Short mmCIF file of C-alpha atoms and ligand atoms in Angstrom, two decimals:
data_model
loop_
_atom_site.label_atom_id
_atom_site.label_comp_id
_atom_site.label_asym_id
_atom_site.label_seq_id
_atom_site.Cartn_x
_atom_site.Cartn_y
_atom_site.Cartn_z
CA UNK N 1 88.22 201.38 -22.03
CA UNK N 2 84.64 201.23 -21.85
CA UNK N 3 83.25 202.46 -25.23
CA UNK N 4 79.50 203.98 -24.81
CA UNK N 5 79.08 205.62 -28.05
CA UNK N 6 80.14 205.26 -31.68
CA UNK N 7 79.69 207.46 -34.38
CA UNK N 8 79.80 206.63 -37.84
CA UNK N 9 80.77 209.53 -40.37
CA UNK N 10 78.20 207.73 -42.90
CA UNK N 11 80.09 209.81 -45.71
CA UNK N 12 82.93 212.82 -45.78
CA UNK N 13 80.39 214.37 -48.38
CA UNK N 14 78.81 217.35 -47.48
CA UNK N 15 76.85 220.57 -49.50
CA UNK N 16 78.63 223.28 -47.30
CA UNK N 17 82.19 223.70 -46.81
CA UNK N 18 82.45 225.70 -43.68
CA UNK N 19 85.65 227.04 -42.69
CA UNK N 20 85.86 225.34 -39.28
CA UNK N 21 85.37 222.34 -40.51
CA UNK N 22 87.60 219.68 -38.59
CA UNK N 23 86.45 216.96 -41.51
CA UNK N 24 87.10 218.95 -44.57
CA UNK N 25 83.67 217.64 -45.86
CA UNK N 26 82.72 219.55 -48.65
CA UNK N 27 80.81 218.10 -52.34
CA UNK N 28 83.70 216.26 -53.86
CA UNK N 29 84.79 214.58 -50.42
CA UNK N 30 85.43 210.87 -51.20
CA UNK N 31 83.73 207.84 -48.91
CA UNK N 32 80.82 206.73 -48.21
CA UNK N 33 79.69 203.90 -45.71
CA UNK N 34 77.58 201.30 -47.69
CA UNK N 35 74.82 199.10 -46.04
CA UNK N 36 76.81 196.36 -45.35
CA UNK N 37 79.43 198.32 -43.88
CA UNK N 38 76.74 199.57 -40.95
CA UNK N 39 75.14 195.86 -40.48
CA UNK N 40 78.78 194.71 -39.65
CA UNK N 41 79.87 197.61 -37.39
CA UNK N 42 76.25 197.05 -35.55
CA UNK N 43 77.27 193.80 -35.05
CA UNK N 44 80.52 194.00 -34.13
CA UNK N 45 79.15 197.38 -31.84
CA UNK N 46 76.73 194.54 -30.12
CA UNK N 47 79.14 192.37 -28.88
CA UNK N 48 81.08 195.14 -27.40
CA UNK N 49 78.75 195.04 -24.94
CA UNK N 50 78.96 198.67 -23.41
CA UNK N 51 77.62 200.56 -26.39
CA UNK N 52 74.44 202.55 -26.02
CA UNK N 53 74.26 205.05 -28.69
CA UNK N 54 74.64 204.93 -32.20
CA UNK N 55 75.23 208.38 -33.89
CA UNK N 56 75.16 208.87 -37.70
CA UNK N 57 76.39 212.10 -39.01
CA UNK N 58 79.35 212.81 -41.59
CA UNK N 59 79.81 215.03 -43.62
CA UNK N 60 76.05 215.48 -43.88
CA UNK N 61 74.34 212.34 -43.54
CA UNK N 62 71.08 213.48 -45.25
CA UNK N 63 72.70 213.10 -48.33
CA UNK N 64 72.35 209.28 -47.83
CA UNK N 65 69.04 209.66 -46.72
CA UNK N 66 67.99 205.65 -47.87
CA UNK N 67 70.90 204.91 -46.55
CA UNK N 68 71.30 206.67 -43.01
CA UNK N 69 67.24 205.87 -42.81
CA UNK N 70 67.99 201.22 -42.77
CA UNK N 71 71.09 202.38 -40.65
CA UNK N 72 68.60 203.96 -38.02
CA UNK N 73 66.42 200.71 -38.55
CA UNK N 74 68.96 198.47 -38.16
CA UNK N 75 70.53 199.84 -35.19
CA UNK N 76 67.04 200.38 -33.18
CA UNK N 77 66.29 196.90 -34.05
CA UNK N 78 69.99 195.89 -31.91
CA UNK N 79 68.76 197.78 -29.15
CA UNK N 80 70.73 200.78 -30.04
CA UNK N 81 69.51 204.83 -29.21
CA UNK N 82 70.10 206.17 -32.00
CA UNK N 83 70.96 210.20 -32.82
CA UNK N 84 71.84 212.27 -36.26
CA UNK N 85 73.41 215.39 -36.51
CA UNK N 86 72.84 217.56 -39.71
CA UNK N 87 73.14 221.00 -40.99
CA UNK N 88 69.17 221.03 -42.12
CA UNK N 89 70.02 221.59 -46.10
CA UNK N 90 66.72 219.86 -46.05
CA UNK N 91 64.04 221.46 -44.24
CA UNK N 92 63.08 223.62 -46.84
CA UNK N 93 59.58 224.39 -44.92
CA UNK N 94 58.57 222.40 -41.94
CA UNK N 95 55.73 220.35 -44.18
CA UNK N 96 58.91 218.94 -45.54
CA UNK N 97 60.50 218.49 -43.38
CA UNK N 98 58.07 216.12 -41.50
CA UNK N 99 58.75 214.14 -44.67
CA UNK N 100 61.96 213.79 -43.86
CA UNK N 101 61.91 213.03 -40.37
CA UNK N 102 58.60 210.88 -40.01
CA UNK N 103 60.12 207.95 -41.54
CA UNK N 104 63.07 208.14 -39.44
CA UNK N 105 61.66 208.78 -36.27
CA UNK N 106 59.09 205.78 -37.26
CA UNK N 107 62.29 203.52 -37.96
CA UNK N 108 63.69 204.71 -34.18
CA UNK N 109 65.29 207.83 -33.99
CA UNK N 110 65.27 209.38 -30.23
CA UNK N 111 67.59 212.24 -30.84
CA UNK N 112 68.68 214.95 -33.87
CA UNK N 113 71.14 217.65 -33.35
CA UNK N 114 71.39 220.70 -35.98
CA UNK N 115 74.14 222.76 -36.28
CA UNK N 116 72.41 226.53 -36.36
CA UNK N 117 75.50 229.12 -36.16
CA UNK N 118 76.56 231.37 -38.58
CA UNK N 119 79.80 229.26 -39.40
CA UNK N 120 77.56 227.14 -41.04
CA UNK N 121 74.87 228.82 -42.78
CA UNK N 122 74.18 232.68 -44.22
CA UNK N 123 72.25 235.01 -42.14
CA UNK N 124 68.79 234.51 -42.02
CA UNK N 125 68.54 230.55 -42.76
CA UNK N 126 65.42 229.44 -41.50
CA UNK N 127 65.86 225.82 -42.26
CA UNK N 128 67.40 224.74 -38.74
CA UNK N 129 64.30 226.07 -37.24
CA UNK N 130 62.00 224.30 -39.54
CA UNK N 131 63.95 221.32 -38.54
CA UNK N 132 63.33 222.01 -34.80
CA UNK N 133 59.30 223.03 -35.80
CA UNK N 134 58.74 219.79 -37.73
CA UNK N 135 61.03 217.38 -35.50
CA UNK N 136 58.88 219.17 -32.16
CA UNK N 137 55.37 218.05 -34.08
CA UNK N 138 57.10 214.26 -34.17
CA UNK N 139 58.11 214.49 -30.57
CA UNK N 140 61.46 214.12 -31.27
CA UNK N 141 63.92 215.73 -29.06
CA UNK N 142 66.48 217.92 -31.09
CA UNK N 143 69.68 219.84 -29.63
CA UNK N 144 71.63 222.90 -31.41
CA UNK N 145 75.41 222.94 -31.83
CA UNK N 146 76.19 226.43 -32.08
CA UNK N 147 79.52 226.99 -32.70
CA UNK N 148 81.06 230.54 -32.46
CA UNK N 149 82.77 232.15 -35.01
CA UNK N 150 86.73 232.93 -33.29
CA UNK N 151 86.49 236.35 -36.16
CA UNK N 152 83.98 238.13 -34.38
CA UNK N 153 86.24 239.39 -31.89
CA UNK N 154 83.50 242.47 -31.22
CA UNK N 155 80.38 240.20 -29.12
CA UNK N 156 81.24 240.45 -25.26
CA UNK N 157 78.55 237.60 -25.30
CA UNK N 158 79.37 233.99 -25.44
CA UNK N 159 76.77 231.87 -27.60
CA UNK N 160 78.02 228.73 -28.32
CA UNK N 161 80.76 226.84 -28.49
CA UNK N 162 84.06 227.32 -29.54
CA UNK N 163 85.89 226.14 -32.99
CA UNK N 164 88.28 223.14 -32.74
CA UNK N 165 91.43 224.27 -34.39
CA UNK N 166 91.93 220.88 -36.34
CA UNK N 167 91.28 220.21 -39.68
CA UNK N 168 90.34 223.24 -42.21
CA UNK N 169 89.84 225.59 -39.49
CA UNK N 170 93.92 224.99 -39.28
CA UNK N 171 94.02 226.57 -42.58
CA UNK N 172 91.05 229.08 -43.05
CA UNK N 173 90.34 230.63 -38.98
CA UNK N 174 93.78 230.83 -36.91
CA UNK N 175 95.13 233.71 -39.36
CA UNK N 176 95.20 236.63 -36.75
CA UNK N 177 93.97 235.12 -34.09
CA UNK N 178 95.90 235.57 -30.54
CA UNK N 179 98.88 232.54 -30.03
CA UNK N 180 100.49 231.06 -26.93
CA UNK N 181 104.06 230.00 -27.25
CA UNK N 182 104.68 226.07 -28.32
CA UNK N 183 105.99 224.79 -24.28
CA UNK N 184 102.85 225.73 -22.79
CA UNK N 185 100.74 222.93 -25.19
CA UNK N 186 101.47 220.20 -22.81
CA UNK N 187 98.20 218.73 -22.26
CA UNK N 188 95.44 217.33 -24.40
CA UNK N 189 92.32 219.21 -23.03
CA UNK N 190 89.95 217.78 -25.30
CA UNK N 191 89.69 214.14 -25.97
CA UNK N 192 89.78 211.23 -23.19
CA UNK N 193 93.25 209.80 -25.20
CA UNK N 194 93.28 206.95 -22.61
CA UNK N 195 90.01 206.15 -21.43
CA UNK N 196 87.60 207.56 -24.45
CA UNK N 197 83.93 207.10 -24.01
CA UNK N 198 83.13 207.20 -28.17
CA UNK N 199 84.75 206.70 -30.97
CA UNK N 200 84.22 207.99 -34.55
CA UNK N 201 84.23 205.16 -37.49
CA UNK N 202 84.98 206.33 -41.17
CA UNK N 203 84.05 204.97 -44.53
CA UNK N 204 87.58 203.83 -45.01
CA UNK N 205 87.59 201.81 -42.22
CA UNK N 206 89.21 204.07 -39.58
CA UNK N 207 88.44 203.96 -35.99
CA UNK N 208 89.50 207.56 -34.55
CA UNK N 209 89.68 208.91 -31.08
CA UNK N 210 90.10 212.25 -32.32
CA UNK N 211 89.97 213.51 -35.72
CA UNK N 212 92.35 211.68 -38.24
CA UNK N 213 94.31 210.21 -35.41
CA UNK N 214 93.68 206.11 -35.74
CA UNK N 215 93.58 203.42 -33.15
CA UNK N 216 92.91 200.91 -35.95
CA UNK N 217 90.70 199.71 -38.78
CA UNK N 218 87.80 197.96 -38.78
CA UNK N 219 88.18 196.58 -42.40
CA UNK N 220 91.48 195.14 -41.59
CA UNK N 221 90.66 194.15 -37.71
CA UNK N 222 86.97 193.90 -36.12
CA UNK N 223 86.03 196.56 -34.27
CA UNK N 224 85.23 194.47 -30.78
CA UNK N 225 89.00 193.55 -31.18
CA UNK N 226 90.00 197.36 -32.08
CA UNK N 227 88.46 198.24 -29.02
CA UNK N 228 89.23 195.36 -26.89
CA UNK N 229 92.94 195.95 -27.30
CA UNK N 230 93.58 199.62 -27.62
CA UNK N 231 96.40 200.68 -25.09
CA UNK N 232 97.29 204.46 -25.24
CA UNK N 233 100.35 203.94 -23.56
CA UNK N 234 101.50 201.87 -26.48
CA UNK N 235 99.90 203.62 -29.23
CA UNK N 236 102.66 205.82 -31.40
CA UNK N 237 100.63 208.58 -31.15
CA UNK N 238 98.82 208.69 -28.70
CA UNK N 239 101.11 208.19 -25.66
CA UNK N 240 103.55 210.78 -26.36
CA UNK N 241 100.40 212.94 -26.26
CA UNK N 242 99.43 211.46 -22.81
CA UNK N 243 102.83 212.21 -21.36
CA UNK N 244 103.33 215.45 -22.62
CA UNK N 245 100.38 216.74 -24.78
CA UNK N 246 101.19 217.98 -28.62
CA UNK N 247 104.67 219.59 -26.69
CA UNK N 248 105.79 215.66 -26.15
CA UNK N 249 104.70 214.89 -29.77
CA UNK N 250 106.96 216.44 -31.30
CA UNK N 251 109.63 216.21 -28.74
CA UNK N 252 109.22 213.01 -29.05
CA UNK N 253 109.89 213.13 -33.02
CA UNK N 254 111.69 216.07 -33.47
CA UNK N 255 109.12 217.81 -35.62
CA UNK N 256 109.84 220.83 -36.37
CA UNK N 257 107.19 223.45 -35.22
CA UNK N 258 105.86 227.12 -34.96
CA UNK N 259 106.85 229.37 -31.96
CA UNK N 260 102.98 229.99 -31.14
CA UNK N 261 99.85 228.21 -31.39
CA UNK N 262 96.25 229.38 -31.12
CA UNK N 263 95.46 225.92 -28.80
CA UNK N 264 96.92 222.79 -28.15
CA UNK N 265 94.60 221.05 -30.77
CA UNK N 266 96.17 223.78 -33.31
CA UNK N 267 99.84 222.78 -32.24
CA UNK N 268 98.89 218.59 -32.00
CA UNK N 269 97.61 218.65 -35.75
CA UNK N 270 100.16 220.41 -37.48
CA UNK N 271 102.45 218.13 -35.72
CA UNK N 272 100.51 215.07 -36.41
CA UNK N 273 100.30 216.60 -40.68
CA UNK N 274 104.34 216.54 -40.23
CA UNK N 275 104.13 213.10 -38.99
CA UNK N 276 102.04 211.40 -41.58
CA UNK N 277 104.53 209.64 -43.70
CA UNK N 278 105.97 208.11 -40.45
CA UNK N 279 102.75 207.18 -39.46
CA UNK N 280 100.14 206.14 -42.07
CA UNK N 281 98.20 203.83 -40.46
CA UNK N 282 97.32 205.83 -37.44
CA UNK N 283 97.30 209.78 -38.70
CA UNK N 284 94.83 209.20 -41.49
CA UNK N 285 92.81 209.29 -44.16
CA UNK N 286 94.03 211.73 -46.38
CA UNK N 287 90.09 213.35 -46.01
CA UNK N 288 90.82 214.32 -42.15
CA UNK N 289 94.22 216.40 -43.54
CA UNK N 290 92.66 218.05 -46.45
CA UNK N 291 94.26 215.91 -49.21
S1 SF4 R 1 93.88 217.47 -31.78
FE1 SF4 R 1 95.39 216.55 -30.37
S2 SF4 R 1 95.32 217.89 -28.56
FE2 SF4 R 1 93.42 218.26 -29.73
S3 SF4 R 1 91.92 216.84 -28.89
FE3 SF4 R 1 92.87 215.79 -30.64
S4 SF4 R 1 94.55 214.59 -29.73
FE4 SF4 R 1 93.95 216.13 -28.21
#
């Protein structure tokens, strides 16, 4: 596989604890990436070869500020373009939030994405645009992830995207909401399972090709090796996926499941929660399954 991007959930931690979360960051969250932990990933990232982009989000990032701000350094200095993505907490005004970004963008960041939706933030939150104001007056280019919310069933008008069903959005968002029998889940729609072109790294160690589903760890096994030897086809998880999306997981297992599913990615983790035990060192850590 030819890895382009990786992005490192810096910590789990975050100040909101929005229902569609597919990390279950909220304040308590445990794990947090120290400096260390970034210098070796960069390096390990560098010999990789076919890495570009280095992405630092979480959780919310920002909350590591020193921290995220020598990881930006340190990664611009490899060579690396380097992105954040944030919920704004902290553009209170955008004359603060030039203090914020100035240093970053002078230690190399070239890209910052905001979440701006209403899953994330009350009504009337004018900190993502402050964000946008001050980050436009640095010349740094910004994108929006705008998720919609799957409750308001009443707009005929599309404005973002839509919410993962993995993660706490399992437990808070699919209440209600219109299901599909289990046998017609037989594809994974969402993640390239065999050829990814990222991967997400954890402050436990765990390299993920899709939310709390593990190809290996990095504190155990270095990430160019990870990477270098990663086979779908033989991975536990991941293959009966391949062959038969989360409809071959848990024929493969016998897990027992629902009759209906809002998505396949709704079906795949509820199987994957059933399979944990099996499986511990590739459906984990306990943060990406809410305990
Ligand atoms: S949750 Fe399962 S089905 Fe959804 S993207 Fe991840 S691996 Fe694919």
């Amino acid at each position: 596989m030819e890895i382009k991007g990786i992005h490192l959930l810096l910590t789990y931690q975050c100040n909101f604890r929005c229902d569609h979360c597919f990390v279950w960051g909220c304040p308590e969250a445990k794990g947090v990436m120290t400096i260390s932990d970034i210098v070796e990933i960069l390096g390990e990232a560098s010999q990789i070869g076919s890495i570009a982009k280095v992405f630092f989000e979480g959780g919310e990032p920002f909350l590591y500020y020193p921290v995220m701000l020598r990881g930006i350094r340190e990664a611009r200095g490899m060579g690396f373009d380097v992105g954040v993505v944030t919920n704004a907490y902290w553009a209170t005004s955008r004359e603060d939030a030039l203090e914020w970004l100035g240093p970053m963008v002078d230690a190399g960041l070239s890209d910052l994405s905001i979440s701006d939706d209403l899953l994330h933030s009350a009504q009337g939150n004018e900190k993502p645009a402050s964000a946008r104001e001050a980050a436009a007056e640095l010349s740094l280019p910004t994108g929006s992830i705008v998720t919609e919310d799957p409750r308001e069933q009443d707009s005929d008008e599309k404005k973002g995207g839509s919410v993962m069903f993995r993660g706490r959005a399992v437990e808070k968002l699919t209440e209600g909401m219109p299901k599909e029998p289990w046998t017609v889940f037989t594809e994974c729609k969402r993640e390239k399972l065999e050829n990814p072109s990222r991967v997400h790294l954890d402050p436990m160690g765990f390299v993920h090709i899709c939310q709390g589903l593990a190809i290996g760890n990095y504190r155990e096994r270095p990430l160019s090796e990870i990477i270098g030897e990663y086979d779908a086809r033989s991975h536990p998880i991941c293959s009966p996926i391949l062959k038969g999306g989360p409809v071959g997981l848990v024929e493969s297992y016998g897990v027992p499941h629902a009759e209906d599913y809002v998505d396949e990615c709704h079906m795949c983790y509820c199987a994957r929660l059933a399979l944990r035990e099996r499986f511990p060192e590739y459906l984990a850590p306990d943060q990406m399954y809410g305990s």
